[in-house]
N, CA, C and O atoms as CSV, one atom per row, in Angstrom:
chain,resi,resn,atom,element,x,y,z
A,1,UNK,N,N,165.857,-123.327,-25.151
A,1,UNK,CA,C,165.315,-122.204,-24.392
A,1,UNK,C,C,166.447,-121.415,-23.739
A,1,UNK,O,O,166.313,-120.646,-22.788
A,2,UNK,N,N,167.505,-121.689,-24.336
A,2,UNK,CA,C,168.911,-120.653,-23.309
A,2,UNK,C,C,168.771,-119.529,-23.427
A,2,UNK,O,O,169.145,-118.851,-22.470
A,3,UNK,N,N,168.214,-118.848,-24.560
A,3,UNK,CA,C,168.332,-117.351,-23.993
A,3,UNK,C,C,166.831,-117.056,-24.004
A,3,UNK,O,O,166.820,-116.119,-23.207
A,4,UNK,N,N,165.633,-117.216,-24.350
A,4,UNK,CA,C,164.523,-116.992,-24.134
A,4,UNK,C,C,163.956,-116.273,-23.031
A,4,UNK,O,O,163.765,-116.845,-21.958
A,5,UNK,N,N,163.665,-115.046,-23.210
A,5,UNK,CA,C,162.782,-113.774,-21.962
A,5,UNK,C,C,163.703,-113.522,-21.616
A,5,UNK,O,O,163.503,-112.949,-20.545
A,6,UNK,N,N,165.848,-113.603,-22.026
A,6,UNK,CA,C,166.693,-113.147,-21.853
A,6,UNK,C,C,167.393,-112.048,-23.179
A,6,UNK,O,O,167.489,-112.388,-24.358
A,7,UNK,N,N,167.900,-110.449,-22.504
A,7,UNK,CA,C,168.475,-109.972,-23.364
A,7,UNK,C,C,169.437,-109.466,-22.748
A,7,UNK,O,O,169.477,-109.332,-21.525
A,8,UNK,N,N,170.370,-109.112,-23.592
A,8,UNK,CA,C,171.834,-108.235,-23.380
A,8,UNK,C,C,171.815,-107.024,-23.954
A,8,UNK,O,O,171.536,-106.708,-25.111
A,9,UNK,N,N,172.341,-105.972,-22.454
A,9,UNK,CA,C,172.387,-105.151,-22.949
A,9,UNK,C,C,173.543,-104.442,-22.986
A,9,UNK,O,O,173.798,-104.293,-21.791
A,10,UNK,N,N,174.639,-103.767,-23.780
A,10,UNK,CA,C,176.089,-103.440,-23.671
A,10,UNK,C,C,175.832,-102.130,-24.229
A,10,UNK,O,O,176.477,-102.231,-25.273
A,11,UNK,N,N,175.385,-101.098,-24.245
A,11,UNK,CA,C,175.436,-100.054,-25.071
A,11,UNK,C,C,176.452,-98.776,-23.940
A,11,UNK,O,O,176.316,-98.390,-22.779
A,12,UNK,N,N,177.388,-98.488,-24.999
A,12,UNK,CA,C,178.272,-97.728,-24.742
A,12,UNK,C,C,177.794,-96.481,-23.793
A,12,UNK,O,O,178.053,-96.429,-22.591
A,13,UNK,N,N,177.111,-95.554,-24.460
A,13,UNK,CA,C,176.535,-94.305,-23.875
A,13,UNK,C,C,175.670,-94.624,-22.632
A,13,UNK,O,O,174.997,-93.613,-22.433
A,14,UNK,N,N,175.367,-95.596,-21.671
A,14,UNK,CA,C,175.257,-95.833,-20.598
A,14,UNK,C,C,176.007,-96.805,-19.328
A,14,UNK,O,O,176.751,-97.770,-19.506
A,15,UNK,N,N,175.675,-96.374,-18.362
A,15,UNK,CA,C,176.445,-96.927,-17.101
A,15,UNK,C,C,176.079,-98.453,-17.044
A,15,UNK,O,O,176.889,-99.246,-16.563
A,16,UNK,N,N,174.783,-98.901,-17.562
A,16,UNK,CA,C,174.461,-100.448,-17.737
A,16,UNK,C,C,175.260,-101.470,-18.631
A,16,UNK,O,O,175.444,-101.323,-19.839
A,17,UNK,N,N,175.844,-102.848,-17.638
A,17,UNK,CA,C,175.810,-103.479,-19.139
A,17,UNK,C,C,175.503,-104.662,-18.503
A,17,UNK,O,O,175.659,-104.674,-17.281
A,18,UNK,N,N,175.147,-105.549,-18.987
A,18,UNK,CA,C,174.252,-106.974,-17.993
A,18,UNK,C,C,173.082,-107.559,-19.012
A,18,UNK,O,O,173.026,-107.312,-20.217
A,19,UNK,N,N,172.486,-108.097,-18.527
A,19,UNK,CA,C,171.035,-109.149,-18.810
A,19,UNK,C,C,169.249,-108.163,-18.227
A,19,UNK,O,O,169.101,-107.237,-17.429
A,20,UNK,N,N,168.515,-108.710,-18.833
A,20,UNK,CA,C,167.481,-107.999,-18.753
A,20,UNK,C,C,166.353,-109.140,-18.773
A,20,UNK,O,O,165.853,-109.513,-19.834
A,21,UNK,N,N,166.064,-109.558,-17.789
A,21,UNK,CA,C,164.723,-110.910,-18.088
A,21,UNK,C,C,163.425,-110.204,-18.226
A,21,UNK,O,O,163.134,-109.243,-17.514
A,22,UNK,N,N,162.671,-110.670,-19.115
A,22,UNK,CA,C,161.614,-109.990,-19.374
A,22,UNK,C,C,160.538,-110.757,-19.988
A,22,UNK,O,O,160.623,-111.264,-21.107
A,23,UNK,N,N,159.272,-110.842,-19.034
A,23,UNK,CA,C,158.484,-112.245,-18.788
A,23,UNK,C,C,156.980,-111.369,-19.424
A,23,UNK,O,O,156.605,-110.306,-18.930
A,24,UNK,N,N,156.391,-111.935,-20.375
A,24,UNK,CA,C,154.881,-111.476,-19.715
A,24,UNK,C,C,153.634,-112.181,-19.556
A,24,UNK,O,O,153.751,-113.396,-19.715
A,25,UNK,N,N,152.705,-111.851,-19.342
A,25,UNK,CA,C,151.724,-113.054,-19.112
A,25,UNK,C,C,150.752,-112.631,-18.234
A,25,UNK,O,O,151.074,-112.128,-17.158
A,26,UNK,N,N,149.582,-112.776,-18.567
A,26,UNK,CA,C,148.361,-111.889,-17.868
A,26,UNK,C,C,148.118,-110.527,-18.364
A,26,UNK,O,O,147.193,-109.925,-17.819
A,27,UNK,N,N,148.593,-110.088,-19.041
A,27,UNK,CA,C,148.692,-108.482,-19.533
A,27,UNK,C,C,149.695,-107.907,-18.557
A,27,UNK,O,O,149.571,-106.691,-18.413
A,28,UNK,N,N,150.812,-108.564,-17.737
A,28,UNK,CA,C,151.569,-108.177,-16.602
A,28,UNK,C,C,152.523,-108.280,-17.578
A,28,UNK,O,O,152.255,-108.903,-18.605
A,29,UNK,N,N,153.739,-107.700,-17.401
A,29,UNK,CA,C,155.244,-107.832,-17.625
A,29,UNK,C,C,156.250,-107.678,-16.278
A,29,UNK,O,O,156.245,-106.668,-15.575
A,30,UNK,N,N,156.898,-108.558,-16.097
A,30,UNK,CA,C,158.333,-108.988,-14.982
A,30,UNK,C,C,159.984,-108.770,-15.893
A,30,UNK,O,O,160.687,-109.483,-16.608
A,31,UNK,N,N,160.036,-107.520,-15.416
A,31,UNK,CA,C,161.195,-107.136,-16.025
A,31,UNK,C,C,162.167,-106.818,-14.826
A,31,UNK,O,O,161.883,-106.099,-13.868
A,32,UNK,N,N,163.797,-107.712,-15.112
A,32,UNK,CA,C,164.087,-107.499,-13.959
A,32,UNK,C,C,165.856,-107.872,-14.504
A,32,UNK,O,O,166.241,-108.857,-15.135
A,33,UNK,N,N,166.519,-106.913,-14.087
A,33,UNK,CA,C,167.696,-106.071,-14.706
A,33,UNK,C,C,169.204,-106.855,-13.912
A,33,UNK,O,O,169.490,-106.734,-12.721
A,34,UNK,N,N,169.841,-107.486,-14.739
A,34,UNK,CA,C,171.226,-108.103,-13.525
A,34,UNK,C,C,172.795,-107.397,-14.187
A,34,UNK,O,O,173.725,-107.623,-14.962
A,35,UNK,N,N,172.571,-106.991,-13.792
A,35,UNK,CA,C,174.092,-105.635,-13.729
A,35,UNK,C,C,175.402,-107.036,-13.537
A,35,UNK,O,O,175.325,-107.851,-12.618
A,36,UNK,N,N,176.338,-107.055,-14.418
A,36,UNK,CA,C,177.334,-107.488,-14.831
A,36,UNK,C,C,178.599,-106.918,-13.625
A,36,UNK,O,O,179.177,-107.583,-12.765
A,37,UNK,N,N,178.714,-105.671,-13.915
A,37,UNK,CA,C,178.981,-105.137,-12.488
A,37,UNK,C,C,178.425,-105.569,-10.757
A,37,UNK,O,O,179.219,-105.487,-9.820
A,38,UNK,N,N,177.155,-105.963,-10.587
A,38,UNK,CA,C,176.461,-106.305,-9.188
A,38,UNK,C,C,177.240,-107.290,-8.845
A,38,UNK,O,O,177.898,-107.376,-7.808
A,39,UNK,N,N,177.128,-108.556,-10.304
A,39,UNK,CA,C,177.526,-110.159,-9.749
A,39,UNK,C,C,179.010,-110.075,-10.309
A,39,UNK,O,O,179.371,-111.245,-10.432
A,40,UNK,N,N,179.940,-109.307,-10.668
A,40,UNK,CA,C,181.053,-109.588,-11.424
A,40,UNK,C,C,181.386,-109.865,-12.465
A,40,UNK,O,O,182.481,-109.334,-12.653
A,41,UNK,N,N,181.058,-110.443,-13.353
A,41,UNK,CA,C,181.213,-110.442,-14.839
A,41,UNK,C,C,179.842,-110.853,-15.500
A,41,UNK,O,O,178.804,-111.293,-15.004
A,42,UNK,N,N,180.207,-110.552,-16.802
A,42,UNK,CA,C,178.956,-111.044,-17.726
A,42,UNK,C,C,178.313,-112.164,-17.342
A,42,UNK,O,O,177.094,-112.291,-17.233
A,43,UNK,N,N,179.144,-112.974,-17.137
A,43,UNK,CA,C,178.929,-114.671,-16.741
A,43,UNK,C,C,178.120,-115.312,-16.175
A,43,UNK,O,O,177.276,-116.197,-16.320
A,44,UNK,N,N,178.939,-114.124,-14.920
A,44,UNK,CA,C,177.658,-114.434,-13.626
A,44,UNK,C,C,176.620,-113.907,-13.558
A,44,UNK,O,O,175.749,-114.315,-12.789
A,45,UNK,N,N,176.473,-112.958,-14.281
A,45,UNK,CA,C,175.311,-111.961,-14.335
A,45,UNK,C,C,174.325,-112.755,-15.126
A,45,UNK,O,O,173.197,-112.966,-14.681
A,46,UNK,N,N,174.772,-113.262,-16.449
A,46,UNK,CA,C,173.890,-114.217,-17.088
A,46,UNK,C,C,173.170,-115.697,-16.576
A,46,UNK,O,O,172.253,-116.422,-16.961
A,47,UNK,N,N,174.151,-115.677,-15.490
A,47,UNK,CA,C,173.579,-117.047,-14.654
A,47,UNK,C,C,172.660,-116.701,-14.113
A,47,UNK,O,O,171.554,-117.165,-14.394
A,48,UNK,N,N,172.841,-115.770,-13.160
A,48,UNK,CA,C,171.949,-115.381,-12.143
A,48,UNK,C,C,170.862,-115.046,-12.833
A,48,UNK,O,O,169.904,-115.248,-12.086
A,49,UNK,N,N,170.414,-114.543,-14.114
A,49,UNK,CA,C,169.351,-114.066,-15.428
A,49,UNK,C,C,168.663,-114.938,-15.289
A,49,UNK,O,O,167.600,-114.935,-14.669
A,50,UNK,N,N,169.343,-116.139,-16.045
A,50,UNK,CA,C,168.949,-117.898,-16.010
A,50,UNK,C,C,168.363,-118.348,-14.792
A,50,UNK,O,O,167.243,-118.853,-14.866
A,51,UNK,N,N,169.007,-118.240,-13.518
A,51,UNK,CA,C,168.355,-118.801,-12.894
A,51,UNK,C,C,166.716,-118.032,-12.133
A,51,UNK,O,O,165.846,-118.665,-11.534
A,52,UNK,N,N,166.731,-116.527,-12.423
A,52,UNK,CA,C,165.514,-115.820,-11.562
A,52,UNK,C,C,164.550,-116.553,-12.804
A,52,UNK,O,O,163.578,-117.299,-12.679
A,53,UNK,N,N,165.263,-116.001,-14.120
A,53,UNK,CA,C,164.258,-116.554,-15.510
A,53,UNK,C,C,162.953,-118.341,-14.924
A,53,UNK,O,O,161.750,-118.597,-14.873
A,54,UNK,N,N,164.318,-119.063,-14.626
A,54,UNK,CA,C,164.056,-120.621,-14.881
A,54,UNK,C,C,162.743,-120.611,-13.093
A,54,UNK,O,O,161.789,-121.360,-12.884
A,55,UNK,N,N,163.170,-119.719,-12.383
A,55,UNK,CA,C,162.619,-120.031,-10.845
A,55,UNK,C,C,160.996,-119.464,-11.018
A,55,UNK,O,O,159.963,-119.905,-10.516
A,56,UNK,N,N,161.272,-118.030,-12.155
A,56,UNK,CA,C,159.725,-117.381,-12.098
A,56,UNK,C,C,159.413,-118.255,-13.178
A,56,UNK,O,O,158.228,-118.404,-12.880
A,57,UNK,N,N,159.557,-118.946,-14.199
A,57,UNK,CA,C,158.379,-120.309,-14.979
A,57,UNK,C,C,158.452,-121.171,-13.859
A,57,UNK,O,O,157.241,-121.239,-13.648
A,58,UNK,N,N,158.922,-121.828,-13.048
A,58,UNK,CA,C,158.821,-122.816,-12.280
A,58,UNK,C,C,157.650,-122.176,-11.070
A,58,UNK,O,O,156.722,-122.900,-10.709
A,59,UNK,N,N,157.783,-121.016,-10.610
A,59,UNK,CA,C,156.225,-120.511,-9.924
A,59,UNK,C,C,155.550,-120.365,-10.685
A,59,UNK,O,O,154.475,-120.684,-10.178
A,60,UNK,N,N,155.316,-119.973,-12.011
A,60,UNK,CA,C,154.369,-119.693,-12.739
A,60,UNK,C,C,153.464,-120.803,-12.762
A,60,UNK,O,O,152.248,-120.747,-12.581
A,61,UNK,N,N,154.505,-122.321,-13.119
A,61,UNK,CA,C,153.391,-123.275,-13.374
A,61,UNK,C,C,153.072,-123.809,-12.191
A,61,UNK,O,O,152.195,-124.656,-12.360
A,62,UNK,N,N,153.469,-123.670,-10.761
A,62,UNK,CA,C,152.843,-124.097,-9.586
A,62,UNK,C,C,151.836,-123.070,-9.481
A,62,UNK,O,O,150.871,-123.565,-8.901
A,63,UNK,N,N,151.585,-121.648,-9.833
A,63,UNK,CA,C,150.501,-120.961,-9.536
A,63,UNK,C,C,149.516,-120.623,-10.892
A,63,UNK,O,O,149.128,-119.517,-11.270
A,64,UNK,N,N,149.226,-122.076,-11.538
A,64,UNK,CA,C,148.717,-121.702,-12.899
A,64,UNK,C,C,147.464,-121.482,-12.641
A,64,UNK,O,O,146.955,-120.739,-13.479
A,65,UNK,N,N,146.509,-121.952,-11.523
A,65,UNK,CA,C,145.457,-121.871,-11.051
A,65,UNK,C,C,144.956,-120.588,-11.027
A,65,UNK,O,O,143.878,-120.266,-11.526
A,66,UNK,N,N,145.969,-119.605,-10.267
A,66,UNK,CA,C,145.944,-118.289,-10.176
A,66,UNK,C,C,146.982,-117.524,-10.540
A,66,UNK,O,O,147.460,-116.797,-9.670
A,67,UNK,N,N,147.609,-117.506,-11.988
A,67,UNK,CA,C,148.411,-116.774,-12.058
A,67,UNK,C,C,148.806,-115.052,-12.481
A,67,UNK,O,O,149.850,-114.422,-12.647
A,68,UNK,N,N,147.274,-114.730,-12.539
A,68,UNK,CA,C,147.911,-113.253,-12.317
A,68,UNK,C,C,147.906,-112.665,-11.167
A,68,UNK,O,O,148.381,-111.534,-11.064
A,69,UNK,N,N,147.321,-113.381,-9.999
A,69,UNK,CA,C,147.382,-113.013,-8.941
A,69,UNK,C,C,149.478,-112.862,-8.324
A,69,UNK,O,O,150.134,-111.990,-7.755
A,70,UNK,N,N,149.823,-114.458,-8.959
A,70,UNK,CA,C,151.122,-114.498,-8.714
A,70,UNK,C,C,152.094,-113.190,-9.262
A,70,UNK,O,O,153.118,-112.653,-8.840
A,71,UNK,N,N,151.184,-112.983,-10.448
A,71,UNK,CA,C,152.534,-111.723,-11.478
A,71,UNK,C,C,152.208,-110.875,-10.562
A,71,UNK,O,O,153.229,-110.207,-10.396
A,72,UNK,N,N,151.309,-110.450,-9.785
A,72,UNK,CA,C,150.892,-108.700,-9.352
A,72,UNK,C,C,152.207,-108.945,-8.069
A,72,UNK,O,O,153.073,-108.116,-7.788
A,73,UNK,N,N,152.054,-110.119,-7.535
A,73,UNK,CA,C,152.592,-110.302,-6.066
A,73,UNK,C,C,154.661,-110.482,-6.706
A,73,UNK,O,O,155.708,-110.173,-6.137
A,74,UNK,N,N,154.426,-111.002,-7.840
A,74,UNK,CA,C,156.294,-110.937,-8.468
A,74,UNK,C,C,156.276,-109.325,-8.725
A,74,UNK,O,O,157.045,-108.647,-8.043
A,75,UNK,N,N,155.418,-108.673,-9.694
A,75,UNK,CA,C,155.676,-107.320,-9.525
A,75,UNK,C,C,155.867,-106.336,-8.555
A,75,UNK,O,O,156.412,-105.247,-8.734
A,76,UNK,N,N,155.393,-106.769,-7.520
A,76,UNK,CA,C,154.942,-105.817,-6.489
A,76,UNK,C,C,156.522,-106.265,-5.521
A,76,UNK,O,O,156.941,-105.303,-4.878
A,77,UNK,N,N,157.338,-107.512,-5.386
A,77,UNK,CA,C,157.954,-108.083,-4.908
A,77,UNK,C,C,159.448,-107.167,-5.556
A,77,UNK,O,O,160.430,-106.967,-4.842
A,78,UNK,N,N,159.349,-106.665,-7.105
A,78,UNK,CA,C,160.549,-106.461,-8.268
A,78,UNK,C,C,160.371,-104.615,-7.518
A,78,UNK,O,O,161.335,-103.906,-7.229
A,79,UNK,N,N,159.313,-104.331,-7.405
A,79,UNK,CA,C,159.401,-102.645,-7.101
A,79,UNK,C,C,159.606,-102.255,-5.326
A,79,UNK,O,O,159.898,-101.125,-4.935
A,80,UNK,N,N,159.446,-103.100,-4.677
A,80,UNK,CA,C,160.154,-103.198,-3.419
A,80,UNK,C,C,161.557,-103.401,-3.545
A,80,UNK,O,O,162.302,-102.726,-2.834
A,81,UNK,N,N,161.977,-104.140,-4.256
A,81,UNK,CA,C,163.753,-104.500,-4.251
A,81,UNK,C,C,164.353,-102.979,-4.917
A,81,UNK,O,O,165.270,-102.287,-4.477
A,82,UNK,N,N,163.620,-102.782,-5.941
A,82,UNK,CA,C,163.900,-101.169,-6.664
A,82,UNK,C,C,163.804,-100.284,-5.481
A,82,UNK,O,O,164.927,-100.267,-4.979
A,83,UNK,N,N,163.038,-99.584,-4.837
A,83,UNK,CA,C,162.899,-98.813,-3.628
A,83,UNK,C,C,163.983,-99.066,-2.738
A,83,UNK,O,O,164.724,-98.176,-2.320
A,84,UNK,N,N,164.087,-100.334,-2.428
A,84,UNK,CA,C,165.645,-100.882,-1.397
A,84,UNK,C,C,166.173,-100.151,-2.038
A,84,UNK,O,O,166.301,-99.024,-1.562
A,85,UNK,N,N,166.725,-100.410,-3.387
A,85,UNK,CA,C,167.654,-99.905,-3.689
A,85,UNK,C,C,168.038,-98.524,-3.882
A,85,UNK,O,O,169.217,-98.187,-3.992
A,86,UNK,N,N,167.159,-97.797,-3.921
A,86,UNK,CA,C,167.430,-96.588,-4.615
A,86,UNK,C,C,167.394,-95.988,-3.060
A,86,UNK,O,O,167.996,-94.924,-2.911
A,87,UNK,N,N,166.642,-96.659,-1.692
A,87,UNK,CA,C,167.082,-95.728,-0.882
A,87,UNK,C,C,168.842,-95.970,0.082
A,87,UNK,O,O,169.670,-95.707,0.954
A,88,UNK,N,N,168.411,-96.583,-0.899
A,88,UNK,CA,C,170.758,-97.200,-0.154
A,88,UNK,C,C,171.520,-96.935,-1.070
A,88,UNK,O,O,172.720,-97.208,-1.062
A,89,UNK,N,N,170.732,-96.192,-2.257
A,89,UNK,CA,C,172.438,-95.101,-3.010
A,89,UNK,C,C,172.568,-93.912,-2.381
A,89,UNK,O,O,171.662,-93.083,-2.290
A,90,UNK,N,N,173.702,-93.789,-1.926
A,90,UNK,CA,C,174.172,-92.556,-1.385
A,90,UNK,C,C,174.605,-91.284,-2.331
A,90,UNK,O,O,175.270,-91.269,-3.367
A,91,UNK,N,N,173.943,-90.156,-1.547
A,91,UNK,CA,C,174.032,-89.133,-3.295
A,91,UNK,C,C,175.225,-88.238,-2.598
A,91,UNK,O,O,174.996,-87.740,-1.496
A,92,UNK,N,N,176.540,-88.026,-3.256
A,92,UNK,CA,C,177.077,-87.040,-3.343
A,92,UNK,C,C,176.986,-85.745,-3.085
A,92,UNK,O,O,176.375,-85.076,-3.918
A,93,UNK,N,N,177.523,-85.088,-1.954
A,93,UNK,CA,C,177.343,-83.452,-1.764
A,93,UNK,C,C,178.138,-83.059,-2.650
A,93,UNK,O,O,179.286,-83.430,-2.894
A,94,UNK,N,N,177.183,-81.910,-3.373
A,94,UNK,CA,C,177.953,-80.893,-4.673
A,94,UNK,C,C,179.168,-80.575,-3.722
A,94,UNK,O,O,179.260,-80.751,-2.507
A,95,UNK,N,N,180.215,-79.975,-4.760
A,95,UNK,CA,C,181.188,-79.639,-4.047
A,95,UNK,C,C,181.235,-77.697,-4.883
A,95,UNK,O,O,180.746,-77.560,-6.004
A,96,UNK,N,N,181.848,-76.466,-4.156
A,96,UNK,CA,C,181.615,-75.499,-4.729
A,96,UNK,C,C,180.637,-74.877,-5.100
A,96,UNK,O,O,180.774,-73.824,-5.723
């Protein structure tokens, strides 16, 4: 199972290059992006993949009882961290 709901992505013509975990289940999908750049190298970036990967099956099967309730509350958990983020990039004043 080492790379399973794990992909790489390196494509030249963008600013991304890192891991991409990508889960689905319930008619939900948990897609959730680790920048090579964030953690420092590929390496770590792939660890850190591995380990969100290995932590969301390990809730999955503690919340098998109710688990699409769990995906809405991991989704809803993945688009809050997105919002953090996007309101703590700082945008550049045009210059001229």
């Amino acid at each position: 199972m080492k790379n399973k709901n794990i992909t790489r992505y390196t494509y030249e013509n963008t600013d991304f290059q890192g891991w991409r975990v990508s889960i689905q289940r319930c008619g939900r999908i948990i897609t959730r992006y680790f920048s090579d750049l964030q953690y420092g190298s590929e390496e770590e970036s792939y660890r850190e993949a591995v380990h969100y990967r290995d932590e969301v099956f390990t809730q999955m099967a503690l919340h098998r009882d109710n688990l699409p309730e769990y995906m809405d509350e991991e989704l809803a958990h993945l688009q809050d961290l997105l919002r953090h983020k996007e309101a703590t990039i700082s945008v550049r004043p045009r210059r001229g």
